[in-house]
Amino acid sequence: MRAFHNTVLRFAACIAMMLLASFVPAAALAQEKTSALMTPELLEKVRRANNECFACHSEEGVKKPPRADLDITKLRPLAHDPKVFNGSNHGLMECTQCHGQGYTEFPHAADARESISACEECHAAKVLRIEKQLDASVHATRVKDKFTCSTCHDPHVDLIASTLIDPRKIVAQDNQHCLDCHDSELEFAKFAPDDEQTSTKKKRPDIDKIHEWLPNTRVHWQAVRCVECHTPATKTLSHEIVNKEKAERQCLTCHSASSSLTTRLYRHLAKEEQERLGFANSVILASSYVLGATRHPWLDRLIVGAFAAMLLGLLIHGLARIVARIVRRKKNHG
Ligand code: HEC
Ligand code: HEC
Ligand code: HEC
Ligand code: HEC
Ligand code: HEC
Ligand code: HEC
Ligand code: HEC
């Protein structure tokens, strides 16, 4: 009787497993946005107000300045693209919500810069959390000038990752900020510390040379973020840039099925897309730099197929045993 019981239990477990396996998690939840509060009238008002600034601060404005007395060489580097701004995180805001009093008139007030709102005025909780990580960063301890949020973020351009979604776009935006400085003598020199021995500015380490061990370095930078290797290996990304001794150099951190990229860079993609855009590249297999980097969709399908076949086998086996037992019991009693 006990053996019969066990067989039935095993059979039930089998069915439960198959049900579980066929249960596909639902698609990502839709996100509520503040932009839902925007009415067409309100948007019209914002656009009209911002056009007053764009009259000068745009390509158009530089070409056809609304006034004759403008210093065009000063204005040219201050041009913004209305389309880019309108599509950014802050695209629904009036310029003057961040640029206070001194900018509504021209010439701008001499102390207008002081009236630019800092991020924490509107994002207090975020800044509080991020500032702790920035204070622990190499940039806080080594760099001469203090980094502010806008050293790496352009409030007129940036879009959050959950809106960009496409990993290439996320990578392009995030790496641009690091490369603008680490790939430019001019920018780097502004922040570079003094060299201890020579008391001259520390020279910018050549970004390609440093990463020579990484094949197709520039290809990597189009596909993966600097912060994937230069922040602590936690589940979500931190703002703490660690020193180079602690930087990631294990190929398998990314080139494996359980890549950290799935919880960080690819987390905004739906599951199917992760599989399509994630690691399935024959390039890595062909050049066989990376042992174990075998993540081929057909291989995955084969493994899933083998698993299903095994379950089916168990099922048939269980059924057969139950039938055999019933037949045997009938024989014994009859
Ligand atoms: C009539 C043309 C004109 C208009 C309109 C204008 N600006 Fe300017 N702005 C300039 C010029 C030229 C400069 C270059 C530096 C200077 O002369 O102050 C400048 C500089 C700036 C700067 C940089 C200041 C600095 O110290 O680095 C900011 C920020 C700025 N403008 C914001 C705005 C905003 C916001 C508006 C709209 C509310 C606006 N501007 C409207 C012409 C204009
Ligand atoms: C969310 C806040 C915010 C909004 C909205 C905003 N700005 Fe700015 N802007 C800043 C900050 C912060 C800086 C200073 C960046 C820095 O530290 O150099 C700045 C700098 C500038 C500068 C000078 C430096 C540069 O990169 O050109 C100009 C010009 C400017 N803003 C124009 C505009 C215009 C025009 C608008 C509206 C279309 C606008 N801003 C909307 C926050 C904002
Ligand atoms: C005057 C207020 C104000 C200032 C100053 C400001 N922001 Fe924002 N920010 C907003 C508003 C409003 C939104 C839109 C919120 C939304 O759509 O949920 C926003 C959205 C964002 C978002 C995307 C939405 C999110 O939930 O994270 C980011 C990232 C962001 N801001 C970063 C910055 C940074 C970095 C600075 C400083 C350079 C800054 N902001 C300064 C008001 C501000
Ligand atoms: C050293 C450069 C650097 C500085 C300084 C910096 N950030 Fe960032 N920040 C990044 C990078 C790179 C990312 C993208 C990686 C990530 O998602 O964490 C990011 C991501 C973010 C995000 C998430 C955006 C998204 O796509 O979801 C927010 C919000 C943010 N930063 C706000 C801030 C604020 C506020 C400050 C100032 C207290 C700040 N950052 C300072 C580099 C910087
Ligand atoms: C695949 C991982 C990886 C990526 C992606 C990566 N790095 Fe690195 N990086 C490293 C490692 C590992 C080191 C340490 C190298 C050494 O000490 O030989 C390093 C070193 C550095 C250094 C130290 C230079 C010095 O010698 O003082 C800088 C600066 C740097 N990286 C910046 C960047 C920037 C900017 C990006 C993005 C464009 C980036 N890294 C992308 C892994 C990476
Ligand atoms: C405005 C300029 C600037 C920006 C933006 C910037 N850095 Fe740096 N970074 C520096 C300077 C200056 C140093 C100090 C160099 C030194 O001490 O040798 C440095 C140092 C580093 C180091 C070297 C640490 C070590 O151990 O030697 C790494 C790694 C690094 N940065 C990565 C990044 C990453 C990743 C980003 C983007 C999220 C970034 N940086 C953005 C200027 C910048
Ligand atoms: C931080 C994550 C990360 C690390 C660490 C990393 N890679 Fe990559 N690698 C990527 C991504 C993302 C791609 C782009 C894959 C794609 O486009 O399908 C890539 C692409 C490649 C490619 C193909 C380049 C091409 O021409 O298309 C090779 C080869 C490669 N990596 C080798 C390595 C080796 C060897 C190491 C260790 C020394 C390494 N990677 C470390 C993320 C990483």
Coordinates of C-alpha atoms and ligand atoms in Angstrom, one line a residue:
M1 CA 0.0 0.0 0.0
R2 CA 2.8 2.4 1.0
A3 CA 4.6 1.9 -2.4
F4 CA 1.4 2.6 -4.2
H5 CA 1.0 5.8 -2.1
N6 CA 4.6 6.9 -3.1
T7 CA 3.9 6.3 -6.8
V8 CA 0.8 8.4 -6.7
L9 CA 2.7 11.2 -4.8
R10 CA 5.5 11.1 -7.4
F11 CA 2.9 11.3 -10.2
A12 CA 1.3 14.3 -8.6
A13 CA 4.6 16.0 -8.1
C14 CA 5.4 15.4 -11.8
I15 CA 2.1 17.1 -12.9
A16 CA 2.8 20.0 -10.6
M17 CA 6.3 20.5 -12.1
M18 CA 4.9 20.5 -15.6
L19 CA 2.2 23.0 -14.7
L20 CA 4.9 25.2 -13.1
A21 CA 7.2 24.9 -16.2
S22 CA 4.4 26.0 -18.5
F23 CA 3.6 29.0 -16.4
V24 CA 5.1 32.0 -18.2
P25 CA 5.5 35.2 -16.1
A26 CA 3.3 38.1 -17.3
A27 CA 4.6 41.1 -19.2
A28 CA 6.1 44.0 -17.3
L29 CA 3.7 46.3 -15.5
A30 CA 2.8 49.6 -17.2
Q31 CA 4.2 52.6 -15.5
E32 CA 2.3 55.6 -14.2
K33 CA 3.8 58.9 -15.3
T34 CA 3.6 62.5 -14.1
S35 CA 3.2 63.5 -17.7
A36 CA -0.3 62.2 -17.5
L37 CA -1.1 65.4 -15.6
M38 CA -0.1 67.5 -18.6
T39 CA -3.0 69.1 -20.5
P40 CA -2.5 70.3 -24.1
E41 CA -3.1 73.9 -22.9
L42 CA -0.5 73.6 -20.2
L43 CA 2.0 72.1 -22.7
E44 CA 1.3 74.9 -25.2
K45 CA 2.1 77.5 -22.4
V46 CA 5.4 75.7 -21.6
R47 CA 6.5 75.5 -25.2
R48 CA 5.7 79.2 -25.8
A49 CA 7.7 80.2 -22.7
N50 CA 10.7 78.1 -23.7
N51 CA 10.7 79.5 -27.2
E52 CA 11.7 82.8 -25.7
C53 CA 14.9 81.2 -24.6
F54 CA 15.3 79.1 -27.8
A55 CA 15.1 82.3 -29.8
C56 CA 18.7 82.7 -28.9
H57 CA 19.8 79.4 -27.4
S58 CA 19.4 77.2 -30.5
E59 CA 21.0 76.6 -33.9
E60 CA 18.3 78.9 -35.4
G61 CA 19.1 81.6 -32.8
V62 CA 22.8 81.5 -33.5
K63 CA 22.1 81.8 -37.3
K64 CA 19.4 84.4 -37.0
P65 CA 19.9 86.2 -33.6
P66 CA 16.9 88.2 -32.5
R67 CA 19.1 91.1 -31.5
A68 CA 22.0 92.8 -33.2
D69 CA 24.1 93.2 -30.1
L70 CA 24.7 89.6 -29.2
D71 CA 28.2 88.1 -28.8
I72 CA 27.8 85.1 -31.2
T73 CA 31.0 83.4 -30.1
K74 CA 29.7 83.3 -26.6
L75 CA 26.2 82.2 -27.7
R76 CA 27.3 79.4 -30.1
P77 CA 28.4 76.8 -27.4
L78 CA 25.2 77.5 -25.5
A79 CA 22.9 76.3 -28.3
H80 CA 20.4 73.6 -27.3
D81 CA 18.2 71.5 -29.5
P82 CA 14.5 72.1 -28.8
K83 CA 13.6 68.6 -30.0
V84 CA 16.1 66.9 -27.8
F85 CA 15.1 69.0 -24.8
N86 CA 11.4 68.4 -25.3
G87 CA 12.0 64.6 -25.4
S88 CA 14.2 64.6 -22.3
N89 CA 13.4 63.9 -18.6
H90 CA 12.7 67.6 -18.1
G91 CA 11.1 68.2 -21.5
L92 CA 7.7 69.2 -19.9
M93 CA 9.2 71.9 -17.8
E94 CA 9.8 75.6 -18.3
C95 CA 13.4 76.6 -18.5
T96 CA 12.7 79.2 -15.8
Q97 CA 11.7 76.5 -13.3
C98 CA 15.4 75.8 -13.0
H99 CA 16.8 79.0 -14.4
G100 CA 15.6 81.6 -11.9
Q101 CA 15.2 85.3 -12.1
G102 CA 18.4 86.5 -13.7
Y103 CA 17.7 84.8 -17.1
T104 CA 14.4 86.2 -18.1
E105 CA 16.0 89.5 -19.2
F106 CA 18.8 90.0 -21.6
P107 CA 21.6 90.8 -20.9
H108 CA 21.3 88.2 -18.1
A109 CA 22.0 89.3 -14.6
A110 CA 25.7 89.0 -13.6
D111 CA 24.8 86.7 -10.7
A112 CA 22.2 84.7 -12.7
R113 CA 24.3 81.5 -12.4
E114 CA 23.6 81.4 -8.7
S115 CA 19.9 81.2 -9.3
I116 CA 20.1 77.8 -11.2
S117 CA 18.3 75.3 -9.0
A118 CA 20.3 72.3 -7.8
C119 CA 18.9 68.8 -8.4
E120 CA 18.2 68.3 -4.7
E121 CA 15.7 71.2 -4.7
C122 CA 13.3 68.8 -6.5
H123 CA 14.9 65.4 -6.0
A124 CA 15.9 65.5 -2.4
A125 CA 15.5 61.8 -1.6
K126 CA 17.4 60.7 -4.7
V127 CA 20.3 63.0 -4.1
L128 CA 20.5 62.0 -0.5
R129 CA 20.9 58.3 -1.5
I130 CA 23.3 59.0 -4.4
E131 CA 25.5 61.5 -2.7
K132 CA 26.6 58.9 -0.2
Q133 CA 27.8 56.7 -3.1
L134 CA 29.5 59.7 -4.8
D135 CA 31.3 60.5 -1.6
A136 CA 32.8 57.0 -1.6
S137 CA 33.9 57.3 -5.3
V138 CA 37.4 57.7 -6.5
H139 CA 36.3 61.0 -7.9
A140 CA 35.5 62.4 -4.5
T141 CA 38.9 61.5 -3.0
R142 CA 41.2 62.1 -6.0
V143 CA 39.8 64.8 -8.2
K144 CA 40.6 68.5 -7.5
D145 CA 37.2 70.0 -8.3
K146 CA 34.1 68.7 -6.7
F147 CA 31.8 66.7 -8.9
T148 CA 28.2 67.8 -9.0
C149 CA 25.3 65.9 -10.5
S150 CA 25.6 67.9 -13.7
T151 CA 29.3 66.9 -14.2
C152 CA 27.9 63.6 -15.5
H153 CA 24.2 64.4 -16.2
D154 CA 22.9 66.9 -18.7
P155 CA 19.4 67.9 -17.4
H156 CA 18.5 69.2 -20.9
V157 CA 19.3 66.0 -22.7
D158 CA 19.3 62.9 -20.5
L159 CA 16.5 60.3 -20.6
I160 CA 16.1 57.6 -17.9
A161 CA 16.9 54.0 -18.9
S162 CA 13.4 52.8 -18.4
T163 CA 12.3 55.2 -21.2
L164 CA 15.3 54.5 -23.5
I165 CA 14.9 50.7 -23.1
D166 CA 17.3 49.9 -26.0
P167 CA 20.6 48.9 -24.3
R168 CA 22.6 50.5 -27.1
K169 CA 21.0 53.9 -26.4
I170 CA 21.4 53.5 -22.6
V171 CA 25.1 52.6 -23.1
A172 CA 25.6 55.5 -25.5
Q173 CA 24.1 58.1 -23.1
D174 CA 25.8 56.7 -20.0
N175 CA 29.3 56.3 -21.5
Q176 CA 29.2 59.7 -23.2
H177 CA 29.5 61.4 -19.9
C178 CA 32.5 59.4 -18.8
L179 CA 34.2 59.7 -22.2
D180 CA 33.5 63.4 -22.5
C181 CA 36.1 63.8 -19.8
H182 CA 38.3 60.6 -19.9
D183 CA 38.7 60.8 -23.7
S184 CA 39.5 64.6 -23.8
E185 CA 42.7 66.3 -22.7
L186 CA 40.9 69.6 -22.3
E187 CA 38.1 68.4 -20.0
F188 CA 40.3 66.0 -18.0
A189 CA 42.9 68.7 -17.3
K190 CA 40.1 70.8 -15.6
F191 CA 39.7 68.1 -13.0
A192 CA 43.0 66.4 -13.0
P193 CA 44.9 66.4 -9.6
D194 CA 48.5 67.5 -9.4
D195 CA 51.1 64.9 -9.9
E196 CA 52.8 64.2 -6.5
Q197 CA 56.4 64.2 -7.9
T198 CA 56.3 66.9 -10.6
S199 CA 53.7 69.3 -9.3
T200 CA 52.3 69.5 -12.8
K201 CA 48.8 68.3 -13.7
K202 CA 48.5 64.6 -13.8
K203 CA 48.4 63.4 -17.4
R204 CA 45.3 61.7 -18.7
P205 CA 45.8 58.0 -19.0
D206 CA 45.1 56.8 -22.5
I207 CA 41.8 55.1 -22.3
D208 CA 42.5 52.7 -25.2
K209 CA 45.9 51.6 -23.7
I210 CA 44.5 51.0 -20.2
H211 CA 41.9 48.6 -21.6
E212 CA 44.2 46.9 -24.2
W213 CA 43.5 43.5 -22.6
L214 CA 39.9 43.9 -23.6
P215 CA 39.5 42.7 -27.2
N216 CA 37.7 45.2 -29.5
T217 CA 37.7 47.8 -26.7
R218 CA 35.7 50.4 -28.6
V219 CA 33.2 47.8 -29.6
H220 CA 32.7 46.9 -25.9
W221 CA 32.1 50.6 -25.1
Q222 CA 29.2 50.7 -27.6
A223 CA 27.7 47.6 -26.0
V224 CA 28.5 47.8 -22.3
R225 CA 28.8 50.6 -19.8
C226 CA 31.9 51.8 -18.0
V227 CA 29.9 51.5 -14.8
E228 CA 29.3 47.8 -15.3
C229 CA 33.0 47.2 -14.6
H230 CA 33.8 50.2 -12.4
T231 CA 31.1 50.0 -9.7
P232 CA 30.7 47.3 -7.0
A233 CA 29.2 44.1 -8.3
T234 CA 25.8 44.6 -6.7
K235 CA 22.4 43.7 -8.2
T236 CA 21.5 47.3 -9.0
L237 CA 24.0 49.9 -10.2
S238 CA 25.6 52.1 -7.7
H239 CA 27.1 55.6 -8.3
E240 CA 30.3 54.5 -6.4
I241 CA 33.2 54.4 -8.9
V242 CA 35.7 52.1 -7.3
N243 CA 39.5 52.3 -7.9
K244 CA 41.1 50.4 -10.8
E245 CA 42.3 47.6 -8.6
K246 CA 38.7 46.7 -7.9
A247 CA 37.5 47.0 -11.5
E248 CA 35.9 44.0 -13.2
R249 CA 38.1 42.0 -15.6
Q250 CA 36.4 38.6 -15.6
C251 CA 35.0 38.0 -19.0
L252 CA 32.5 35.5 -17.6
T253 CA 30.8 38.1 -15.5
C254 CA 29.2 39.2 -18.7
H255 CA 29.8 36.4 -21.1
S256 CA 27.7 33.7 -19.4
A257 CA 24.1 32.8 -19.1
S258 CA 23.9 34.3 -15.6
S259 CA 25.4 37.5 -16.7
S260 CA 25.1 40.5 -14.3
L261 CA 24.0 42.4 -17.4
T262 CA 20.5 40.9 -17.2
T263 CA 19.8 42.5 -13.8
R264 CA 21.5 45.8 -14.7
L265 CA 21.8 46.9 -18.3
Y266 CA 19.1 44.6 -19.8
R267 CA 16.6 44.9 -16.9
H268 CA 14.3 47.2 -18.9
L269 CA 13.9 44.7 -21.7
A270 CA 11.1 42.2 -21.8
K271 CA 12.2 38.6 -21.3
E272 CA 12.1 37.6 -25.0
E273 CA 14.0 40.6 -25.9
Q274 CA 16.7 39.9 -23.3
E275 CA 17.2 36.5 -24.9
R276 CA 17.3 38.0 -28.4
L277 CA 19.6 40.9 -27.6
G278 CA 21.6 39.3 -24.8
F279 CA 24.4 36.9 -25.3
A280 CA 24.0 34.6 -28.1
N281 CA 26.9 35.7 -30.1
S282 CA 28.8 33.4 -32.4
V283 CA 31.6 35.9 -32.5
I284 CA 32.7 34.9 -29.0
L285 CA 32.3 31.2 -29.7
A286 CA 34.2 31.4 -33.0
S287 CA 37.2 33.3 -31.5
S288 CA 36.9 31.0 -28.4
Y289 CA 38.5 33.6 -26.2
V290 CA 36.0 32.8 -23.5
L291 CA 35.6 29.3 -22.3
G292 CA 32.1 28.5 -21.2
A293 CA 30.6 31.5 -23.0
T294 CA 28.3 29.3 -24.8
R295 CA 24.9 30.8 -24.9
H296 CA 23.4 29.9 -28.2
P297 CA 19.6 30.0 -28.6
W298 CA 19.6 26.5 -30.2
L299 CA 21.6 25.1 -27.4
D300 CA 19.1 26.6 -24.9
R301 CA 16.2 25.1 -26.9
L302 CA 18.0 21.7 -26.9
I303 CA 18.4 21.8 -23.1
V304 CA 14.7 22.8 -22.6
G305 CA 13.7 20.1 -25.1
A306 CA 15.7 17.5 -23.2
F307 CA 14.1 18.6 -19.9
A308 CA 10.6 18.3 -21.4
A309 CA 11.5 14.8 -22.7
M310 CA 12.6 13.8 -19.3
L311 CA 9.4 15.0 -17.7
L312 CA 7.4 13.2 -20.3
G313 CA 9.4 10.1 -19.6
L314 CA 8.7 10.4 -15.9
L315 CA 5.0 10.9 -16.5
I316 CA 4.7 7.8 -18.7
H317 CA 6.8 5.8 -16.2
G318 CA 4.6 6.9 -13.3
L319 CA 1.4 6.1 -15.2
A320 CA 2.7 2.7 -16.2
R321 CA 3.6 1.9 -12.6
I322 CA 0.1 2.9 -11.4
V323 CA -1.6 0.8 -14.1
A324 CA 0.8 -2.1 -13.3
R325 CA -0.1 -1.8 -9.5
I326 CA -3.8 -1.7 -10.1
V327 CA -3.6 -4.7 -12.4
R328 CA -1.5 -6.6 -9.8
R329 CA -3.9 -5.7 -7.0
K330 CA -6.8 -6.9 -9.0
K331 CA -4.9 -10.1 -9.7
N332 CA -4.1 -10.6 -5.9
H333 CA -7.7 -9.8 -4.8
G334 CA -9.4 -11.6 -7.6
Ligands
HEC1 C1 18.4 87.7 -26.7 C2 19.1 86.5 -26.6 C3 18.9 85.6 -25.4 C4 17.8 85.2 -24.8 C5 16.3 85.5 -25.1 C6 18.2 84.3 -23.7 N1 19.6 84.3 -23.6 FE1 20.6 83.2 -22.3 N2 22.4 83.9 -23.1 C7 22.5 84.7 -24.2 C8 23.9 85.0 -24.5 C9 24.4 85.8 -25.7 C10 24.6 84.3 -23.5 C11 26.1 84.3 -23.4 C12 26.7 84.9 -22.2 C13 26.1 86.3 -21.8 O1 26.3 87.2 -22.5 O2 25.5 86.3 -20.7 C14 23.6 83.7 -22.7 C15 24.0 82.9 -21.5 C16 23.1 82.1 -20.9 C17 23.4 81.1 -19.9 C18 24.8 80.8 -19.4 C19 25.2 81.8 -18.4 C20 26.5 81.4 -17.7 O3 26.9 82.1 -16.8 O4 27.2 80.4 -18.0 C21 22.3 80.5 -19.4 C22 22.1 79.4 -18.4 C23 21.2 81.1 -20.2 N3 21.7 82.1 -21.0 C24 19.9 80.8 -20.0 C25 18.8 81.4 -20.6 C26 17.4 81.1 -20.4 C27 16.9 80.1 -19.4 C28 16.7 81.9 -21.2 C29 15.2 82.1 -21.2 C30 14.5 82.3 -20.0 C31 17.6 82.8 -21.9 N4 18.9 82.4 -21.5 C32 17.3 83.7 -22.8 C33 21.4 85.2 -25.0 C34 20.1 85.0 -24.7
HEC2 C1 15.9 70.6 -14.6 C2 16.5 71.8 -14.5 C3 16.8 72.6 -15.8 C4 15.9 72.9 -16.8 C5 14.5 72.6 -16.9 C6 16.7 73.7 -17.8 N1 18.0 73.8 -17.4 FE1 19.5 74.8 -18.3 N2 20.8 74.3 -16.9 C7 20.5 73.6 -15.8 C8 21.7 73.4 -15.0 C9 21.8 72.7 -13.6 C10 22.7 74.0 -15.7 C11 24.2 74.2 -15.2 C12 25.0 73.1 -15.8 C13 26.4 73.3 -15.3 O1 26.7 73.0 -14.2 O2 27.2 73.7 -16.2 C14 22.1 74.6 -16.9 C15 22.8 75.3 -17.8 C16 22.3 75.9 -18.9 C17 23.0 76.7 -19.9 C18 24.5 77.0 -19.9 C19 25.4 75.8 -20.1 C20 25.0 75.0 -21.3 O3 25.2 73.8 -21.3 O4 24.6 75.5 -22.4 C21 22.1 77.1 -20.9 C22 22.3 78.0 -22.1 C23 20.8 76.6 -20.5 N3 20.9 75.8 -19.3 C24 19.6 76.8 -21.1 C25 18.4 76.2 -20.8 C26 17.2 76.3 -21.6 C27 17.1 77.2 -22.9 C28 16.2 75.6 -21.0 C29 14.8 75.4 -21.5 C30 14.6 74.9 -22.8 C31 16.8 75.0 -19.8 N4 18.1 75.4 -19.8 C32 16.1 74.2 -19.0 C33 19.2 73.1 -15.4 C34 18.1 73.2 -16.2
HEC3 C1 12.8 72.5 -10.5 C2 12.7 71.1 -10.2 C3 13.7 70.2 -10.8 C4 15.1 70.3 -10.7 C5 15.9 71.4 -10.2 C6 15.6 69.1 -11.3 N1 14.6 68.2 -11.7 FE1 14.7 66.4 -12.5 N2 12.7 66.3 -12.7 C7 11.8 67.3 -12.3 C8 10.5 66.9 -12.7 C9 9.2 67.7 -12.5 C10 10.6 65.7 -13.4 C11 9.5 64.8 -14.1 C12 9.0 63.8 -13.1 C13 8.2 62.7 -13.7 O1 7.9 62.8 -14.9 O2 7.9 61.8 -13.0 C14 12.0 65.3 -13.3 C15 12.6 64.1 -13.8 C16 13.9 63.7 -13.7 C17 14.4 62.4 -14.0 C18 13.6 61.2 -14.6 C19 12.5 60.8 -13.8 C20 12.9 60.0 -12.5 O3 11.9 59.6 -11.9 O4 14.0 59.8 -12.1 C21 15.7 62.4 -13.7 C22 16.7 61.3 -13.9 C23 16.0 63.7 -13.2 N3 14.9 64.5 -13.2 C24 17.3 64.1 -12.8 C25 17.6 65.4 -12.4 C26 19.0 65.9 -12.2 C27 20.2 65.1 -12.4 C28 18.9 67.2 -11.9 C29 20.0 68.2 -11.6 C30 21.0 68.4 -12.7 C31 17.5 67.6 -11.8 N4 16.8 66.4 -12.2 C32 16.9 68.8 -11.4 C33 12.1 68.4 -11.6 C34 13.4 68.9 -11.4
HEC4 C1 30.6 60.2 -12.2 C2 29.5 60.5 -13.0 C3 28.1 60.7 -12.3 C4 27.8 61.6 -11.3 C5 28.7 62.6 -10.6 C6 26.4 61.5 -11.0 N1 25.9 60.5 -11.8 FE1 24.0 59.8 -11.9 N2 24.5 58.3 -13.2 C7 25.7 58.2 -13.8 C8 25.7 57.0 -14.6 C9 26.8 56.5 -15.5 C10 24.4 56.5 -14.5 C11 23.8 55.3 -15.3 C12 24.0 54.1 -14.5 C13 22.9 53.9 -13.5 O1 21.8 53.6 -13.9 O2 23.2 53.9 -12.3 C14 23.6 57.3 -13.6 C15 22.3 57.2 -13.3 C16 21.6 58.1 -12.5 C17 20.1 58.0 -12.3 C18 19.2 56.8 -12.8 C19 18.8 57.2 -14.2 C20 18.1 56.1 -14.8 O3 18.3 55.9 -16.1 O4 17.3 55.3 -14.2 C21 19.8 59.1 -11.6 C22 18.4 59.4 -11.1 C23 21.0 59.8 -11.3 N3 22.0 59.2 -11.9 C24 21.0 61.0 -10.6 C25 22.2 61.6 -10.1 C26 22.2 62.7 -9.2 C27 21.0 63.2 -8.5 C28 23.5 63.0 -9.0 C29 24.1 64.0 -8.0 C30 23.9 63.8 -6.6 C31 24.3 62.1 -9.9 N4 23.4 61.3 -10.6 C32 25.7 62.2 -10.1 C33 26.8 59.0 -13.6 C34 26.9 60.0 -12.6
HEC5 C1 35.1 45.1 -19.2 C2 35.3 45.9 -18.1 C3 35.7 47.4 -18.2 C4 35.0 48.3 -19.0 C5 33.7 48.1 -19.8 C6 35.6 49.6 -18.8 N1 36.7 49.4 -17.9 FE1 38.0 50.9 -17.3 N2 39.2 49.5 -16.4 C7 38.8 48.1 -16.2 C8 39.9 47.5 -15.5 C9 39.9 46.0 -15.1 C10 40.9 48.5 -15.2 C11 42.2 48.3 -14.5 C12 43.3 48.1 -15.5 C13 44.6 47.9 -15.0 O1 44.9 48.3 -13.8 O2 45.5 47.4 -15.7 C14 40.4 49.7 -15.7 C15 41.0 50.9 -15.6 C16 40.4 52.2 -15.9 C17 40.9 53.5 -15.5 C18 42.2 53.7 -14.7 C19 43.3 54.4 -15.4 C20 44.5 54.5 -14.7 O3 45.4 53.7 -15.0 O4 44.6 55.4 -13.9 C21 40.1 54.4 -16.0 C22 40.2 55.9 -15.9 C23 39.0 53.7 -16.7 N3 39.2 52.4 -16.6 C24 37.9 54.3 -17.3 C25 37.0 53.6 -18.0 C26 36.0 54.3 -18.8 C27 35.8 55.8 -18.9 C28 35.2 53.3 -19.4 C29 34.0 53.4 -20.3 C30 34.3 54.1 -21.6 C31 35.7 52.0 -18.9 N4 36.8 52.3 -18.1 C32 35.2 50.8 -19.3 C33 37.7 47.5 -16.7 C34 36.8 48.1 -17.6
HEC6 C1 34.8 65.7 -15.6 C2 35.8 64.7 -15.7 C3 35.4 63.3 -15.4 C4 34.3 62.6 -15.6 C5 33.0 63.1 -16.2 C6 34.5 61.2 -15.1 N1 35.8 61.1 -14.6 FE1 36.7 59.5 -13.9 N2 38.3 60.6 -13.3 C7 38.5 61.9 -13.6 C8 39.8 62.3 -13.0 C9 40.4 63.7 -13.1 C10 40.3 61.2 -12.3 C11 41.6 61.2 -11.4 C12 42.7 60.6 -12.1 C13 43.8 60.2 -11.1 O1 43.7 60.4 -9.9 O2 44.6 59.5 -11.6 C14 39.4 60.1 -12.6 C15 39.6 58.8 -12.1 C16 38.8 57.7 -12.6 C17 39.2 56.3 -12.4 C18 40.5 55.9 -11.9 C19 40.6 55.2 -10.6 C20 41.9 54.8 -10.3 O3 42.0 53.8 -9.5 O4 42.9 55.3 -10.8 C21 38.2 55.6 -12.9 C22 38.1 54.1 -13.0 C23 37.2 56.5 -13.5 N3 37.6 57.8 -13.2 C24 36.0 56.1 -14.1 C25 35.0 57.0 -14.5 C26 33.7 56.6 -15.0 C27 33.3 55.2 -15.1 C28 33.1 57.8 -15.3 C29 31.6 57.9 -15.8 C30 30.6 57.3 -14.9 C31 33.9 58.9 -15.0 N4 35.1 58.4 -14.5 C32 33.6 60.2 -15.2 C33 37.7 62.7 -14.4 C34 36.4 62.4 -14.8
HEC7 C1 30.9 44.2 -18.4 C2 30.6 43.2 -19.4 C3 31.6 42.5 -20.2 C4 32.9 42.1 -19.9 C5 33.5 42.0 -18.4 C6 33.5 41.5 -21.0 N1 32.6 41.7 -22.1 FE1 33.0 41.1 -24.1 N2 31.2 41.9 -24.7 C7 30.3 42.5 -23.8 C8 29.2 42.9 -24.6 C9 27.9 43.5 -24.0 C10 29.5 42.6 -25.9 C11 28.6 42.9 -27.2 C12 27.8 41.6 -27.5 C13 26.9 41.8 -28.7 O1 27.0 42.8 -29.4 O2 26.2 40.8 -28.9 C14 30.8 42.0 -26.0 C15 31.4 41.6 -27.1 C16 32.6 40.9 -27.1 C17 33.3 40.3 -28.2 C18 32.8 40.5 -29.7 C19 33.3 41.8 -30.2 C20 32.9 42.0 -31.6 O3 33.7 42.4 -32.4 O4 31.7 42.0 -31.9 C21 34.4 39.6 -27.8 C22 35.4 38.9 -28.7 C23 34.5 39.8 -26.4 N3 33.4 40.5 -26.0 C24 35.4 39.2 -25.6 C25 35.6 39.5 -24.2 C26 36.7 39.1 -23.4 C27 37.9 38.2 -23.9 C28 36.5 39.6 -22.2 C29 37.5 39.5 -21.0 C30 38.8 39.9 -21.1 C31 35.3 40.3 -22.2 N4 34.8 40.3 -23.4 C32 34.7 40.9 -21.1 C33 30.4 42.6 -22.4 C34 31.5 42.3 -21.7

